[in-house]
Amino acid sequence: MDSIQSDLDTAYIIGALRDGCFTRNEKYYVYRVRIYQKNKEWLEKISDKFHQTFGKMPTIKHDSRDNVWCLVLDSKDIFQKLVKLSEFPGNQKTWKTPRFVLEAPKEIKKAYICGFFDAEGGVPHIEKKEQEQKNIRIYFSQVSQEALIELKSLIEGFDIKCGKVSGPYFKKGFKHPTYGLRIHGISEVAKFSTLIGSLHHEKILRLKTIEELNRCLHKTPEPVWSISARGVSV
């Protein structure tokens, strides 16, 4: 693999780890990277990136307690490389965007944003029910306010408009409050789909549907009040 592709895959993995965890226990020689996800297919894609970039294939196990899949990689060498590149401080709350991303060319930033979105970004289930135009949005949630402020700047570097970082939001059962970042409007979400995209199968389908509906809206002279995967309704 060439160094450019390796950097792209590393940036994507670092973005995806916004919903992952690093576990170190030197006494028992545990150096572990984990990512939990309901979608096994997406974890398989990340596993391929780990294998191609770092030379080791993670395992994917089903966690019956929470009914999710878990990607697990045990390797001191890979653990240390990722911690160094990602500048992970030991917790998600104070984890900012690493210089590896901030000072990188646009394609590296795009890969990081894409990984971040696939892990922590949400988009309405347009395939399941009709959505009003005003409700078409992308939403990021994080315990690190600074990470979202930096993510907003990265996304706006692609001429995609974002709202302000909001919060804090206090949720029962959560140790730390969370913060939110939104991309409002079907045109901006469609732009995100075109310029950033996704590797998460379910999110790809939703984004592509929104892209197509956005094209339909610009061809429709009459006001459009709601949209769905089945089409446009007035």
Short mmCIF file of C-alpha atoms in Angstrom, two decimals:
data_model
loop_
_atom_site.label_atom_id
_atom_site.label_comp_id
_atom_site.label_asym_id
_atom_site.label_seq_id
_atom_site.Cartn_x
_atom_site.Cartn_y
_atom_site.Cartn_z
CA MET A 1 0.00 0.00 0.00
CA ASP A 2 1.28 3.48 -0.88
CA SER A 3 1.81 6.05 1.84
CA ILE A 4 -1.04 8.30 0.66
CA GLN A 5 -3.63 5.51 0.93
CA SER A 6 -2.17 4.50 4.28
CA ASP A 7 -2.60 8.08 5.57
CA LEU A 8 -6.18 8.18 4.26
CA ASP A 9 -7.05 4.93 6.01
CA THR A 10 -5.34 6.05 9.22
CA ALA A 11 -7.30 9.32 9.20
CA TYR A 12 -10.55 7.42 8.69
CA ILE A 13 -9.73 5.03 11.55
CA ILE A 14 -8.91 7.95 13.88
CA GLY A 15 -12.26 9.53 12.99
CA ALA A 16 -14.07 6.25 13.62
CA LEU A 17 -12.38 5.95 17.01
CA ARG A 18 -14.42 8.94 18.18
CA ASP A 19 -16.88 6.21 19.08
CA GLY A 20 -14.21 3.73 20.14
CA CYS A 21 -11.89 3.23 23.06
CA PHE A 22 -8.24 2.61 23.88
CA THR A 23 -7.56 0.22 26.77
CA ARG A 24 -4.11 -0.15 28.33
CA ASN A 25 -3.12 -2.33 31.27
CA GLU A 26 0.66 -2.65 31.38
CA LYS A 27 0.57 -5.12 34.27
CA TYR A 28 -1.33 -7.66 32.18
CA TYR A 29 0.15 -6.51 28.88
CA VAL A 30 -3.17 -5.34 27.47
CA TYR A 31 -3.00 -2.84 24.62
CA ARG A 32 -6.42 -2.92 23.02
CA VAL A 33 -8.43 -0.87 20.54
CA ARG A 34 -12.19 -1.39 20.37
CA ILE A 35 -15.07 -0.01 18.32
CA TYR A 36 -18.70 -0.95 19.02
CA GLN A 37 -21.37 -0.80 16.35
CA LYS A 38 -24.73 -2.34 15.44
CA ASN A 39 -23.70 -2.63 11.79
CA LYS A 40 -21.26 -5.53 11.37
CA GLU A 41 -20.61 -4.71 7.70
CA TRP A 42 -19.15 -1.34 8.63
CA LEU A 43 -16.81 -2.91 11.18
CA GLU A 44 -15.63 -5.33 8.51
CA LYS A 45 -14.65 -2.35 6.34
CA ILE A 46 -12.67 -0.85 9.21
CA SER A 47 -11.04 -4.22 9.84
CA ASP A 48 -9.80 -4.24 6.25
CA LYS A 49 -8.33 -0.77 6.75
CA PHE A 50 -6.53 -1.90 9.92
CA HIS A 51 -5.14 -4.92 8.07
CA GLN A 52 -4.03 -2.95 5.02
CA THR A 53 -2.49 -0.11 7.04
CA PHE A 54 -1.04 -1.87 10.09
CA GLY A 55 -0.70 -5.47 8.92
CA LYS A 56 -3.03 -7.09 11.45
CA MET A 57 -6.68 -8.08 11.12
CA PRO A 58 -8.90 -7.28 14.12
CA THR A 59 -11.50 -9.73 15.38
CA ILE A 60 -15.20 -8.93 15.36
CA LYS A 61 -17.33 -10.36 18.14
CA HIS A 62 -20.99 -10.07 19.04
CA ASP A 63 -21.75 -8.51 22.42
CA SER A 64 -25.00 -10.19 23.46
CA ARG A 65 -25.41 -7.90 26.48
CA ASP A 66 -25.99 -4.80 24.35
CA ASN A 67 -26.77 -6.61 21.08
CA VAL A 68 -23.95 -4.88 19.21
CA TRP A 69 -20.83 -5.96 17.38
CA CYS A 70 -17.38 -5.17 18.70
CA LEU A 71 -14.17 -4.78 16.70
CA VAL A 72 -11.17 -5.74 18.86
CA LEU A 73 -7.50 -5.29 18.03
CA ASP A 74 -4.80 -6.38 20.50
CA SER A 75 -1.36 -5.06 19.62
CA LYS A 76 1.05 -2.92 21.63
CA ASP A 77 2.78 -1.63 18.50
CA ILE A 78 -0.43 -0.59 16.71
CA PHE A 79 -1.90 0.78 19.94
CA GLN A 80 1.11 3.02 20.50
CA LYS A 81 1.17 4.21 16.88
CA LEU A 82 -2.51 5.15 16.97
CA VAL A 83 -2.26 6.89 20.34
CA LYS A 84 0.70 8.92 19.07
CA LEU A 85 -0.85 9.86 15.72
CA SER A 86 -4.26 10.62 17.20
CA GLU A 87 -2.77 12.46 20.20
CA PHE A 88 -5.25 10.59 22.40
CA PRO A 89 -4.88 12.04 25.94
CA GLY A 90 -6.42 9.09 27.76
CA ASN A 91 -10.08 10.09 27.59
CA GLN A 92 -12.64 11.22 24.99
CA LYS A 93 -13.64 14.38 26.88
CA THR A 94 -10.33 16.22 26.37
CA TRP A 95 -9.43 14.62 23.03
CA LYS A 96 -8.93 17.31 20.38
CA THR A 97 -8.31 16.91 16.66
CA PRO A 98 -4.74 15.70 16.08
CA ARG A 99 -2.22 17.73 14.08
CA PHE A 100 -1.98 14.74 11.73
CA VAL A 101 -5.44 15.84 10.53
CA LEU A 102 -5.42 19.60 11.13
CA GLU A 103 -2.20 20.17 9.18
CA ALA A 104 -2.98 17.63 6.45
CA PRO A 105 -4.13 18.06 2.84
CA LYS A 106 -7.87 18.17 2.19
CA GLU A 107 -8.17 14.49 1.27
CA ILE A 108 -6.85 13.47 4.69
CA LYS A 109 -9.28 15.84 6.40
CA LYS A 110 -12.10 14.41 4.29
CA ALA A 111 -11.23 10.85 5.37
CA TYR A 112 -11.21 11.91 9.05
CA ILE A 113 -14.58 13.68 8.73
CA CYS A 114 -16.01 10.63 6.97
CA GLY A 115 -14.83 8.29 9.75
CA PHE A 116 -16.15 10.67 12.41
CA PHE A 117 -19.53 10.83 10.65
CA ASP A 118 -19.80 7.07 10.21
CA ALA A 119 -19.08 6.57 13.91
CA GLU A 120 -20.85 9.49 15.57
CA GLY A 121 -22.96 11.20 12.92
CA GLY A 122 -26.68 10.77 12.48
CA VAL A 123 -28.96 11.36 9.51
CA PRO A 124 -32.78 10.96 9.49
CA HIS A 125 -34.23 7.55 8.56
CA ILE A 126 -35.66 8.88 5.35
CA GLU A 127 -36.15 5.32 4.08
CA LYS A 128 -38.66 4.62 6.86
CA LYS A 129 -40.88 7.69 6.99
CA GLU A 130 -41.51 11.02 5.33
CA GLN A 131 -39.42 13.93 6.54
CA GLU A 132 -40.16 17.64 6.31
CA GLN A 133 -37.40 19.58 4.60
CA LYS A 134 -36.57 21.45 7.81
CA ASN A 135 -35.87 18.12 9.55
CA ILE A 136 -33.29 16.98 7.01
CA ARG A 137 -30.01 17.35 8.86
CA ILE A 138 -26.82 15.68 9.98
CA TYR A 139 -26.13 15.59 13.69
CA PHE A 140 -22.84 14.90 15.47
CA SER A 141 -22.70 14.20 19.21
CA GLN A 142 -19.55 14.20 21.33
CA VAL A 143 -18.34 14.67 24.91
CA SER A 144 -15.48 16.80 23.57
CA GLN A 145 -16.74 20.30 22.79
CA GLU A 146 -13.37 21.29 21.35
CA ALA A 147 -13.39 18.32 18.95
CA LEU A 148 -16.75 19.47 17.55
CA ILE A 149 -15.59 23.08 17.22
CA GLU A 150 -12.61 21.83 15.21
CA LEU A 151 -14.82 19.45 13.22
CA LYS A 152 -17.10 22.37 12.31
CA SER A 153 -14.09 24.27 10.96
CA LEU A 154 -12.93 21.24 8.95
CA ILE A 155 -16.37 20.71 7.41
CA GLU A 156 -16.77 24.40 6.57
CA GLY A 157 -13.45 24.13 4.75
CA PHE A 158 -15.43 22.15 2.14
CA ASP A 159 -17.94 25.03 1.82
CA ILE A 160 -20.59 23.12 3.80
CA LYS A 161 -22.53 25.31 6.23
CA CYS A 162 -22.79 24.15 9.85
CA GLY A 163 -24.71 25.41 12.83
CA LYS A 164 -23.08 26.39 16.10
CA VAL A 165 -21.81 23.75 18.50
CA SER A 166 -24.59 23.39 21.07
CA GLY A 167 -24.77 22.05 24.59
CA PRO A 168 -23.91 20.91 27.12
CA TYR A 169 -26.64 18.25 27.30
CA PHE A 170 -26.94 16.23 30.46
CA LYS A 171 -28.29 12.70 30.06
CA LYS A 172 -29.18 10.20 32.71
CA GLY A 173 -26.58 7.46 32.98
CA PHE A 174 -23.84 9.47 31.28
CA LYS A 175 -20.80 10.53 33.28
CA HIS A 176 -20.08 13.62 31.17
CA PRO A 177 -22.38 16.02 29.29
CA THR A 178 -22.44 15.88 25.51
CA TYR A 179 -22.31 18.56 22.81
CA GLY A 180 -23.91 18.67 19.39
CA LEU A 181 -23.11 19.92 15.90
CA ARG A 182 -25.73 20.10 13.15
CA ILE A 183 -25.72 20.55 9.39
CA HIS A 184 -29.18 21.89 8.52
CA GLY A 185 -31.11 21.72 5.27
CA ILE A 186 -31.41 19.26 2.44
CA SER A 187 -29.00 21.20 0.17
CA GLU A 188 -26.20 21.23 2.74
CA VAL A 189 -26.73 17.55 3.62
CA ALA A 190 -26.67 16.67 -0.08
CA LYS A 191 -23.45 18.66 -0.41
CA PHE A 192 -21.96 16.71 2.51
CA SER A 193 -22.93 13.48 0.76
CA THR A 194 -21.22 14.57 -2.45
CA LEU A 195 -18.06 16.07 -0.96
CA ILE A 196 -17.49 13.87 2.12
CA GLY A 197 -19.66 10.79 1.78
CA SER A 198 -19.78 7.67 3.92
CA LEU A 199 -18.59 4.06 4.08
CA HIS A 200 -21.46 3.01 6.36
CA HIS A 201 -23.98 1.09 4.22
CA GLU A 202 -27.13 2.41 5.92
CA LYS A 203 -25.92 6.01 5.91
CA ILE A 204 -24.84 5.75 2.25
CA LEU A 205 -28.41 4.79 1.29
CA ARG A 206 -29.91 7.70 3.24
CA LEU A 207 -27.44 10.25 1.90
CA LYS A 208 -27.88 9.11 -1.69
CA THR A 209 -31.66 9.31 -1.31
CA ILE A 210 -31.32 12.86 0.01
CA GLU A 211 -29.02 13.75 -2.91
CA GLU A 212 -31.62 12.50 -5.39
CA LEU A 213 -34.47 14.27 -3.63
CA ASN A 214 -32.45 17.49 -3.57
CA ARG A 215 -32.04 17.24 -7.33
CA CYS A 216 -35.81 16.71 -7.66
CA LEU A 217 -36.54 19.74 -5.51
CA HIS A 218 -34.45 22.00 -7.70
CA LYS A 219 -36.43 20.83 -10.72
CA THR A 220 -39.79 21.31 -8.98
CA PRO A 221 -41.38 24.76 -9.43
CA GLU A 222 -44.01 24.26 -6.70
CA PRO A 223 -43.34 24.39 -2.93
CA VAL A 224 -42.39 21.03 -1.48
CA TRP A 225 -43.37 20.28 2.09
CA SER A 226 -42.21 16.76 2.80
CA ILE A 227 -39.95 14.16 1.27
CA SER A 228 -39.27 10.48 1.64
CA ALA A 229 -37.41 7.66 -0.05
CA ARG A 230 -40.54 7.12 -2.16
CA GLY A 231 -40.44 10.59 -3.62
CA VAL A 232 -41.57 14.15 -3.11
CA SER A 233 -45.00 15.15 -1.78
CA VAL A 234 -46.56 18.59 -1.64
#
